[in-house]
mmCIF file of C-alpha atoms and ligand atoms in Angstrom:
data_model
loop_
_atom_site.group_PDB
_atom_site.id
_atom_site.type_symbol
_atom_site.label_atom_id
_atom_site.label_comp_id
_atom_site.label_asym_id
_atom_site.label_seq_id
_atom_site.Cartn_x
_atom_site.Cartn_y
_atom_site.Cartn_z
ATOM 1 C CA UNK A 1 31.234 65.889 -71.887
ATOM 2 C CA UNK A 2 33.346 68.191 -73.495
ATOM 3 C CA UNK A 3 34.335 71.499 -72.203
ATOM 4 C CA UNK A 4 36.860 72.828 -74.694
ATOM 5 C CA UNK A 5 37.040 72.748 -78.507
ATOM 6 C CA UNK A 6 40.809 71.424 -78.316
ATOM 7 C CA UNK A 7 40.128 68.746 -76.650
ATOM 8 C CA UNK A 8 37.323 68.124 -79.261
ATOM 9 C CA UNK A 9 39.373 68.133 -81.888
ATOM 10 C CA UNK A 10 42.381 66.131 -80.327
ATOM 11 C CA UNK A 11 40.005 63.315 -79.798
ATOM 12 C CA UNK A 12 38.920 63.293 -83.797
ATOM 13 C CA UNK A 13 41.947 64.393 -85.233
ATOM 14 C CA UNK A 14 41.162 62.666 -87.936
ATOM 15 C CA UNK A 15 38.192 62.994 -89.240
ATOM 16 C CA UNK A 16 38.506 66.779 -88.418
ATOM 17 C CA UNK A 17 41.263 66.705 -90.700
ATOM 18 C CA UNK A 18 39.653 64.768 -93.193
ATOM 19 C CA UNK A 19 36.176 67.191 -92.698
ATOM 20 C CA UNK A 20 37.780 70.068 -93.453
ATOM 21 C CA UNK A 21 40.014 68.927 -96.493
ATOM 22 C CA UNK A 22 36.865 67.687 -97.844
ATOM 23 C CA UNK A 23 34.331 70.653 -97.537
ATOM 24 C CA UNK A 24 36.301 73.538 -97.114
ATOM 25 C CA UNK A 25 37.385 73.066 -100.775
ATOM 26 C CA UNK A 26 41.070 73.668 -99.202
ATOM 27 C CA UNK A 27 44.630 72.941 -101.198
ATOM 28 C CA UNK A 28 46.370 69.409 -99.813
ATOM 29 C CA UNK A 29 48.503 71.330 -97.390
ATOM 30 C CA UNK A 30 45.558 73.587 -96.241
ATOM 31 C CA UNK A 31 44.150 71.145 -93.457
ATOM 32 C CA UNK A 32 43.114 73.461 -90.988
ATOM 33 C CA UNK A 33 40.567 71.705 -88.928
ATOM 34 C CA UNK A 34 36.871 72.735 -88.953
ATOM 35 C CA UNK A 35 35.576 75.626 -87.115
ATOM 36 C CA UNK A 36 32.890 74.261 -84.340
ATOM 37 C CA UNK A 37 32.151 77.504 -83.375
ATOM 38 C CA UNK A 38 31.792 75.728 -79.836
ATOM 39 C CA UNK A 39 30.855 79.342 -78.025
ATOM 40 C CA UNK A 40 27.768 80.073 -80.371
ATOM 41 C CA UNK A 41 25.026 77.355 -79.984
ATOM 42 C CA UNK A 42 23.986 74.981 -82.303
ATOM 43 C CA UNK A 43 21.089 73.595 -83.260
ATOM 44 C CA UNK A 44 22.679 69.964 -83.867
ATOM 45 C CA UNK A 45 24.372 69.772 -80.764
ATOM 46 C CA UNK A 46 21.793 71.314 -78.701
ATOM 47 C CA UNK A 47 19.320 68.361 -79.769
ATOM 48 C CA UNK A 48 22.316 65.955 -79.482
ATOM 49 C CA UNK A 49 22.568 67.227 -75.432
ATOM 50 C CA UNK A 50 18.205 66.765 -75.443
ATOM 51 C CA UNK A 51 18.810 63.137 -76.135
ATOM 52 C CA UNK A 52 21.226 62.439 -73.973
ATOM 53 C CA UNK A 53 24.717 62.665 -76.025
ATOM 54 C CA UNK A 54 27.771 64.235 -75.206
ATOM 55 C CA UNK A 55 28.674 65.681 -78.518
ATOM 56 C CA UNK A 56 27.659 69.251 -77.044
ATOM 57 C CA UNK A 57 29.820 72.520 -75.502
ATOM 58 C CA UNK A 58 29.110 74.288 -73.094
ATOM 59 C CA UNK A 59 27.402 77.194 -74.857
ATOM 60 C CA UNK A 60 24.855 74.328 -75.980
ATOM 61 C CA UNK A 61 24.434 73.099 -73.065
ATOM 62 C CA UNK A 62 23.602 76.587 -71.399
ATOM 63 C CA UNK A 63 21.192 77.733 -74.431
ATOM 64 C CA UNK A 64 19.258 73.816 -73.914
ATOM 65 C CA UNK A 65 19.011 73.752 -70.608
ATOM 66 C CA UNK A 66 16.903 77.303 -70.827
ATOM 67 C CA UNK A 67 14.967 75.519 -73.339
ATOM 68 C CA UNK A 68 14.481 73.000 -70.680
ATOM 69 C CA UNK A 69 13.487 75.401 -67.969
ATOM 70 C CA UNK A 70 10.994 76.462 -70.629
ATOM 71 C CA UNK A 71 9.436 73.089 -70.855
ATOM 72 C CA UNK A 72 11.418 69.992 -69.865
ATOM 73 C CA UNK A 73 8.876 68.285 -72.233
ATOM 74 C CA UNK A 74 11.058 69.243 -75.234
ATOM 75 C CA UNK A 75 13.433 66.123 -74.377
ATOM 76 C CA UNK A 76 10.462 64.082 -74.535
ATOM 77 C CA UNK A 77 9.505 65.754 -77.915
ATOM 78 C CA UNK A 78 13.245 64.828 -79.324
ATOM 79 C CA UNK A 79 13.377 61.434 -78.411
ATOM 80 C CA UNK A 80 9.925 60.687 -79.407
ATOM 81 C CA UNK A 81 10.605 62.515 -82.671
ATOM 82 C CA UNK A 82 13.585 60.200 -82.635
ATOM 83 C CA UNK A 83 11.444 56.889 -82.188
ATOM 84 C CA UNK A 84 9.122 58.188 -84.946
ATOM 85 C CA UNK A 85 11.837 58.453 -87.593
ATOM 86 C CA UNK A 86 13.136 54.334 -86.558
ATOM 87 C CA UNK A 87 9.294 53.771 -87.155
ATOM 88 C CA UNK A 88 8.824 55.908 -90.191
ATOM 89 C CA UNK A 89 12.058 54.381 -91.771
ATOM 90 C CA UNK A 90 11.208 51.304 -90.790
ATOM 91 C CA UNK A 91 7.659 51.691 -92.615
ATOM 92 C CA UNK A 92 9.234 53.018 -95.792
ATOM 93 C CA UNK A 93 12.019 50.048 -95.624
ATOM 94 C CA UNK A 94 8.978 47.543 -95.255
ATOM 95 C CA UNK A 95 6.887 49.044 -98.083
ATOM 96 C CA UNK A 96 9.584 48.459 -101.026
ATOM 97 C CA UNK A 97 11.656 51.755 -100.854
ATOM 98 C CA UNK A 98 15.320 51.079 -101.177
ATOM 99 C CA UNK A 99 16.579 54.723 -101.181
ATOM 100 C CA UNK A 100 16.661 57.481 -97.959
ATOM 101 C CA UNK A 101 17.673 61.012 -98.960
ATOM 102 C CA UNK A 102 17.985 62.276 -95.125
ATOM 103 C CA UNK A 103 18.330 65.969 -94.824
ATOM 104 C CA UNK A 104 19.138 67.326 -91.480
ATOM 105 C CA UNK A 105 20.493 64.386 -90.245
ATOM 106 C CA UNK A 106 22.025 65.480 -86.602
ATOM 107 C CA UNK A 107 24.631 64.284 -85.008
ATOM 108 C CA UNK A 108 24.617 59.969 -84.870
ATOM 109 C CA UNK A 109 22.610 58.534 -82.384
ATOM 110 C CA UNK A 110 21.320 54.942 -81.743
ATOM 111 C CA UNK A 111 19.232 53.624 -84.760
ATOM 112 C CA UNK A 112 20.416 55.926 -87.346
ATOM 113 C CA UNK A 113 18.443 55.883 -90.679
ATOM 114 C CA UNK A 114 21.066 53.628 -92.665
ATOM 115 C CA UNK A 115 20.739 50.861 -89.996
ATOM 116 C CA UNK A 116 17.363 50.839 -89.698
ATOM 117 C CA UNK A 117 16.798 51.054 -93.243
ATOM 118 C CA UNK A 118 19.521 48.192 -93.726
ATOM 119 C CA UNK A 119 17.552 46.167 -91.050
ATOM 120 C CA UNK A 120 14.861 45.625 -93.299
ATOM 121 C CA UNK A 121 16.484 45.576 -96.447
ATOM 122 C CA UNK A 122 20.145 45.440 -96.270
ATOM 123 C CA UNK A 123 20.407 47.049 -100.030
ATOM 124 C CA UNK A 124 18.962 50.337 -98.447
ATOM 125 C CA UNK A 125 20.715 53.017 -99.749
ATOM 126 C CA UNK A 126 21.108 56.513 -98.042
ATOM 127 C CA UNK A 127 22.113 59.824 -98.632
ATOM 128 C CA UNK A 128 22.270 62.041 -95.417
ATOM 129 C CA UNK A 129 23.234 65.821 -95.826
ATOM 130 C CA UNK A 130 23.599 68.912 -93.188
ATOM 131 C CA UNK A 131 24.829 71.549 -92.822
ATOM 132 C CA UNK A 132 26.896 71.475 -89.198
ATOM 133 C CA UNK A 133 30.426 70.365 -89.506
ATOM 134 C CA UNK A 134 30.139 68.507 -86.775
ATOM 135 C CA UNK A 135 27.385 66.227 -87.965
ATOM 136 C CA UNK A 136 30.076 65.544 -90.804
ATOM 137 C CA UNK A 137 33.043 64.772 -88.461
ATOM 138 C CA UNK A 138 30.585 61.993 -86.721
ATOM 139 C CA UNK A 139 28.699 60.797 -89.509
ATOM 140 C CA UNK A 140 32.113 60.392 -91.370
ATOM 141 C CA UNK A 141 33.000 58.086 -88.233
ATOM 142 C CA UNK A 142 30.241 56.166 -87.897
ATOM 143 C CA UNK A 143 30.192 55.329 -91.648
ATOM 144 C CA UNK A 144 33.940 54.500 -91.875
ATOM 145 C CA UNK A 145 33.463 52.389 -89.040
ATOM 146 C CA UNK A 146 30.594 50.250 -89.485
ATOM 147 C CA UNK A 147 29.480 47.731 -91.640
ATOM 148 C CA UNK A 148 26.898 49.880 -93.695
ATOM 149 C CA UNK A 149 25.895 48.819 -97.338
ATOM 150 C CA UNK A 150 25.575 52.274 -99.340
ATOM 151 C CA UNK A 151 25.581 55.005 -97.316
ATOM 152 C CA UNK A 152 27.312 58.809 -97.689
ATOM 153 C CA UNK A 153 27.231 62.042 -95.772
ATOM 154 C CA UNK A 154 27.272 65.258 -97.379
ATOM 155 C CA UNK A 155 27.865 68.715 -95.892
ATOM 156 C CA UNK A 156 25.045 71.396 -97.791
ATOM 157 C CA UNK A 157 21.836 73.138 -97.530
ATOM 158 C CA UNK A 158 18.231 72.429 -97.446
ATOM 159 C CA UNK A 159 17.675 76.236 -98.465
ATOM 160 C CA UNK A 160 19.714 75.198 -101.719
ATOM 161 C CA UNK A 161 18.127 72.229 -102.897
ATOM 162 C CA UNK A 162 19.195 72.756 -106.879
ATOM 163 C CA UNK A 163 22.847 71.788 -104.870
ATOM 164 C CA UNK A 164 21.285 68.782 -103.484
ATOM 165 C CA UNK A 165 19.864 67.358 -105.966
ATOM 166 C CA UNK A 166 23.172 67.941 -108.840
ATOM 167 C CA UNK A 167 25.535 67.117 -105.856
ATOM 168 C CA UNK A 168 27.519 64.670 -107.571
ATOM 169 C CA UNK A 169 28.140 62.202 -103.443
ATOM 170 C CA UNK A 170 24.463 62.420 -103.352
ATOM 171 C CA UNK A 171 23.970 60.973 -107.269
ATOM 172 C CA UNK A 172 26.779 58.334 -106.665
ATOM 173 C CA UNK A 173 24.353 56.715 -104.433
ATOM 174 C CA UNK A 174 21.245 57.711 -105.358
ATOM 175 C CA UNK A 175 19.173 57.039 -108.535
ATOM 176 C CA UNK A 176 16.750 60.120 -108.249
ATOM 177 C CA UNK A 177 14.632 58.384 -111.669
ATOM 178 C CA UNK A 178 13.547 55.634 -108.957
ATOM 179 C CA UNK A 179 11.746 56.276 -106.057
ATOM 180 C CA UNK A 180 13.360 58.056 -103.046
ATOM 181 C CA UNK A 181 12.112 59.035 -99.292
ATOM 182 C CA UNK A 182 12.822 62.415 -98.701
ATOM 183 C CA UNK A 183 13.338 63.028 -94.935
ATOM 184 C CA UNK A 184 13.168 66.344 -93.242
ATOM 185 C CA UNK A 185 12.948 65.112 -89.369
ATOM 186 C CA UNK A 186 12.912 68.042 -87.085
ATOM 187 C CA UNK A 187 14.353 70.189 -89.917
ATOM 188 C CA UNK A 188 11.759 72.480 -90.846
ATOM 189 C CA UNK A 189 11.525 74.533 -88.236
ATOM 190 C CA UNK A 190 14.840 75.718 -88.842
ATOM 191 C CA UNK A 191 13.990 77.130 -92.439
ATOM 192 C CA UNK A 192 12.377 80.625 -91.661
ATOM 193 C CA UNK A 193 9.517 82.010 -93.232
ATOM 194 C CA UNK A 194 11.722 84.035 -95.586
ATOM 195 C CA UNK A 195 13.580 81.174 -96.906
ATOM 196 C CA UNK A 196 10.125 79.679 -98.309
ATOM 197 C CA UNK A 197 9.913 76.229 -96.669
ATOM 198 C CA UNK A 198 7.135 75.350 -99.003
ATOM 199 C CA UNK A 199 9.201 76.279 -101.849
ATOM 200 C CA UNK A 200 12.194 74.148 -101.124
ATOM 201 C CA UNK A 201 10.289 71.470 -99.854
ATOM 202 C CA UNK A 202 7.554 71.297 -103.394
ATOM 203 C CA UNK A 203 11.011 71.897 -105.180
ATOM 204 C CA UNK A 204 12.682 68.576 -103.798
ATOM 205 C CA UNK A 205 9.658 66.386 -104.138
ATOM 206 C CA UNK A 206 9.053 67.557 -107.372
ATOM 207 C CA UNK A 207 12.435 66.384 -108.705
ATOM 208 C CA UNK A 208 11.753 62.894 -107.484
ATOM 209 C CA UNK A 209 9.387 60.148 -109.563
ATOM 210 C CA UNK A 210 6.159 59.109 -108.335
ATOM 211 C CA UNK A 211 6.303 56.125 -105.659
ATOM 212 C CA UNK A 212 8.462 58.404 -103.860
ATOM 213 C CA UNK A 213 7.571 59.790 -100.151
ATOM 214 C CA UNK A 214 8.249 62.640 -98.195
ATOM 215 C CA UNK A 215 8.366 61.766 -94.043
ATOM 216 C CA UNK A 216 8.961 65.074 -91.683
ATOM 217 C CA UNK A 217 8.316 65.702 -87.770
ATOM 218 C CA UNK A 218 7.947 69.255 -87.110
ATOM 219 C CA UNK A 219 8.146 71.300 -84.072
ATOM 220 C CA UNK A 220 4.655 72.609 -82.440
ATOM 221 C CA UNK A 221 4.029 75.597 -79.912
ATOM 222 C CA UNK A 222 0.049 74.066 -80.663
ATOM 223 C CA UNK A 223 0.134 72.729 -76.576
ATOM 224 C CA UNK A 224 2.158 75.502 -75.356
ATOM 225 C CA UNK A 225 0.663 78.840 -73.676
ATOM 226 C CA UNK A 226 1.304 82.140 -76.023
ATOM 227 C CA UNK A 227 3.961 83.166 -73.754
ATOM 228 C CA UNK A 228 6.025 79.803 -73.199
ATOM 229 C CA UNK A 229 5.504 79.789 -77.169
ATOM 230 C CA UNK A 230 7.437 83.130 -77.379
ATOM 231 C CA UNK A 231 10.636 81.515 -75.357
ATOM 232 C CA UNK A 232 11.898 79.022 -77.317
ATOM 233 C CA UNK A 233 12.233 80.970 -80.478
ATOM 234 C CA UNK A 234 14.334 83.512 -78.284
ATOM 235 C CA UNK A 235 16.873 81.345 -76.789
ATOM 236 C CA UNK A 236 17.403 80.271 -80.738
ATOM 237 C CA UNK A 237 18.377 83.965 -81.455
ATOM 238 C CA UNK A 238 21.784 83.067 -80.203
ATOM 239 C CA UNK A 239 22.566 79.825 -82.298
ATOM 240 C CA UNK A 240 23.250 79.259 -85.565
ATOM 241 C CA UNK A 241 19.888 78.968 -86.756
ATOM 242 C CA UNK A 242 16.526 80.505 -85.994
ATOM 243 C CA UNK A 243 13.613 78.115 -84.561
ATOM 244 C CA UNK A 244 10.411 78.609 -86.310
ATOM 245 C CA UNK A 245 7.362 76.453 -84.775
ATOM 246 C CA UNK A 246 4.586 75.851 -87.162
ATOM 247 C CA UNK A 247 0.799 74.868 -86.161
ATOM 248 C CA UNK A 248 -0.591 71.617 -87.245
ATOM 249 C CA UNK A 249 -2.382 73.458 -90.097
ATOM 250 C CA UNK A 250 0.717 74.917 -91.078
ATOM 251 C CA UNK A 251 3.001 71.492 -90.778
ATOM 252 C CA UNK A 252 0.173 69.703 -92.943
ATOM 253 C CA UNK A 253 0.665 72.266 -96.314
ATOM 254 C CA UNK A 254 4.169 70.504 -96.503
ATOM 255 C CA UNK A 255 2.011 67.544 -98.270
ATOM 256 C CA UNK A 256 0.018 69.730 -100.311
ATOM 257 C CA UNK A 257 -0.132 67.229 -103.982
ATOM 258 C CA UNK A 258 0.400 63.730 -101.578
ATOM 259 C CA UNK A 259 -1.339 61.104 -99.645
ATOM 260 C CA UNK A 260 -0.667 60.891 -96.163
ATOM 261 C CA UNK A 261 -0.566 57.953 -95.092
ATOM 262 C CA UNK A 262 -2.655 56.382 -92.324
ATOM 263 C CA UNK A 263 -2.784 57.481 -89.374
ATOM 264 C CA UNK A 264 -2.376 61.319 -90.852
ATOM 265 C CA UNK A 265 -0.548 64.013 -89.725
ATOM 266 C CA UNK A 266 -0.355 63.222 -85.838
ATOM 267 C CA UNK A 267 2.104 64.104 -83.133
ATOM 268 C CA UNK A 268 4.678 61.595 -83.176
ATOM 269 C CA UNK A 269 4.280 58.931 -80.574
ATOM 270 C CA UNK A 270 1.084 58.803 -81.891
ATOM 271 C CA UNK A 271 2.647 57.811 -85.410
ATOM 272 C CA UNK A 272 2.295 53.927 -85.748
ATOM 273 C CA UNK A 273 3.102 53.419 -82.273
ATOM 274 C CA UNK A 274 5.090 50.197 -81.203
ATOM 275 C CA UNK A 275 3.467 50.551 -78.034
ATOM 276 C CA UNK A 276 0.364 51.756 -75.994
ATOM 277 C CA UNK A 277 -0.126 55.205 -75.834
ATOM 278 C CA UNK A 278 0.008 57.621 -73.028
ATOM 279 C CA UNK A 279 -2.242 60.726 -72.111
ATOM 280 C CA UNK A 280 0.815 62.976 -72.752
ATOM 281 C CA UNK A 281 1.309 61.181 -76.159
ATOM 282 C CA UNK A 282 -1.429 63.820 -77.695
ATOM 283 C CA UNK A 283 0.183 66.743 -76.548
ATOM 284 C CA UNK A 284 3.931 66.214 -77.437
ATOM 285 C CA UNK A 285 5.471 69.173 -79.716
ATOM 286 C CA UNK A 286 6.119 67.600 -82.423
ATOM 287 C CA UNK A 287 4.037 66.957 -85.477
ATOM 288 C CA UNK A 288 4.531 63.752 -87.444
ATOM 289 C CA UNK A 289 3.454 62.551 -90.692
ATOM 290 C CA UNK A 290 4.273 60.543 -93.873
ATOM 291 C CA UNK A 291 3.184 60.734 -97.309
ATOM 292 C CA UNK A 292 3.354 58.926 -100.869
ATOM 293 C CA UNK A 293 3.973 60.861 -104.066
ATOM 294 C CA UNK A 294 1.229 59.704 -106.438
HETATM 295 C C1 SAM B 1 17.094 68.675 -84.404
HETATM 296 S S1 SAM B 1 18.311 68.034 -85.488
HETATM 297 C C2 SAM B 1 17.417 66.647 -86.176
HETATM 298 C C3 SAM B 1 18.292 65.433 -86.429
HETATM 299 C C4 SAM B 1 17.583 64.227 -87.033
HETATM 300 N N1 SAM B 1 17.002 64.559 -88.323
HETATM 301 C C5 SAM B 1 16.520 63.713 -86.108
HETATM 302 O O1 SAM B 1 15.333 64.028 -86.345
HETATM 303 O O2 SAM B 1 16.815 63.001 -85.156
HETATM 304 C C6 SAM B 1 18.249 69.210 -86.830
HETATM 305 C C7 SAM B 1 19.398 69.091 -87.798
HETATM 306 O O3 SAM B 1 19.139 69.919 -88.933
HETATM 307 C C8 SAM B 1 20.361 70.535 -89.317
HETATM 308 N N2 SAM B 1 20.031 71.743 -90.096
HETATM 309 C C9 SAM B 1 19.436 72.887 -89.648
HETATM 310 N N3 SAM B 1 19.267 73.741 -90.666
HETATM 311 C C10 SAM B 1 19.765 73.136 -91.778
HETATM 312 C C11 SAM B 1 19.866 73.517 -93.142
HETATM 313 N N4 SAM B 1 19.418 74.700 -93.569
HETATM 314 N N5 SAM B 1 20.412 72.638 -94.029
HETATM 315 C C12 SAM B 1 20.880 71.433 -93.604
HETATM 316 N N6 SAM B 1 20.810 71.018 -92.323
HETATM 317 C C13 SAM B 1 20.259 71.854 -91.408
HETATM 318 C C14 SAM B 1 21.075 70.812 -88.010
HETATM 319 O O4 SAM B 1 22.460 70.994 -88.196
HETATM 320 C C15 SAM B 1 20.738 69.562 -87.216
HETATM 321 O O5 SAM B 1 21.705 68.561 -87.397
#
């Protein structure tokens, strides 16, 4: 686990250096290393600490663990919401899609959407994109590292998808006149109401050709009580970004114009599931779905 930010950054010197030369837009001499920001919270890292990881401070640690106290079910939610983007890649690899265009991709984990895409087909190519430095300094890794066919990592914004879609990483290794999945997984419920999920979302799948699909989990307060609904968004307060849940109704307007494929808009270990359900399965916070652009 880490406890400070220097010994963070002495262990990834490197990419750190190479991060911050790269997205902070900086001169060649101006290599000062990304700002983790390891006393505020963050979303990425918080999740990262959910699954298990030790890519986390201690500020993250303290803001999941009252998440936790909340309901301990939310690390249940993120690794089934984990397991349902292997499947859901997996699904899109098998039916003929070739390029992944993965936006709030988190900090890497096992079965990353490049390697499960590459599984299948190992000309999968895949864009991912967020906006945490630190996703960048590990994705950067990972993709140096291993033996991936076409895959990039971008640092930007979901709430500026114009940027996405011109940013010239993303077009290197994406053709955006052939079909694309778009994935938001466990994304959207970082976009507040004010920033017009629906907007951005109808934006990006409006840019890409038909045969294209758009996959998303969601976070749900649908199986919580109104007050254990009303803590979660509060420990957010103090992170970098603002949690938003959504109700199934509200999750399934994302796919307003496509067809969801079978089995629907479900919560996710209920999404194709490799193996047999359990009671709980119906009740875990996170909605699930995928859907083809006609
Ligand atoms: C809970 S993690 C999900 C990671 C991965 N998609 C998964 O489902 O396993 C959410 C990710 O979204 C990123 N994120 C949040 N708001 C974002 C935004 N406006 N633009 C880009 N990335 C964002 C966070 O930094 C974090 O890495």
């Amino acid at each position: 686990m880490i406890e400070h930010q220097d010994q963070y950054e002495a262990e990834h010197q490197d990419e750190l250096q190479h991060v911050s030369f790269d997205w902070m837009g900086g001169e060649a001499e101006d290599r000062t290393p990304a700002d983790l920001k390891p006393e505020v919270p963050h979303p990425a890292r918080m999740y990262d600490y959910f699954l298990g990881g030790k890519d986390n401070f201690p500020a993250d640690r303290v803001a999941a663990e009252k998440v936790l106290a909340i309901s301990p079910l939310v690390r249940i939610g993120a690794l089934a919401n984990r397991a349902f983007l292997q499947r859901a890649v997996r699904h899109l690899a098998e039916q003929g899609v070739k390029q992944f265009l993965d936006i709030g991709t988190g900090i890497p984990t096992a079965g990353n959407t490049h390697e499960t895409a590459q599984r299948v087909n190992p000309d999968s190519r895949v864009a991912y994109l967020d906006n945490d430095p630190i996703v960048l300094v590990h994705s950067r890794a990972l993709l140096a590292g291993a033996s991936h066919g076409s895959a990039t990592v971008v640092q930007g914004d979901l709430r500026d998808p114009g940027a996405v879609l011109d940013d010239p990483q993303i077009r290197k290794v994406l053709d955006l006149g052939q079909p694309v999945a778009l994935l938001l997984f466990a994304i959207l419920h970082f976009i507040d109401d004010a920033d017009d999920p629906y907007g951005l979302v109808r934006h990006l799948v409006d840019a890409l050709p038909s045969g294209s699909y758009l996959a998303l989990s969601h976070g749900t307060a649908d199986f919580m009580s109104a007050a254990d609904a009303a803590k979660g968004p509060a420990v957010y307060r103090s992170a970098t970004a603002q949690l938003t849940m959504r109700s199934r109704e509200q999750v399934l307007r994302f796919f307003d114009g496509l067809e969801l494929a079978e089995p629907g808009l479900v919560t996710a270990p209920l999404w194709r599931p490799d193996q047999p359900a359990r009671e709980t399965d119906a009740m875990t916070g996170i909605w699930a779905g995928v859907a083809r652009k006609p």
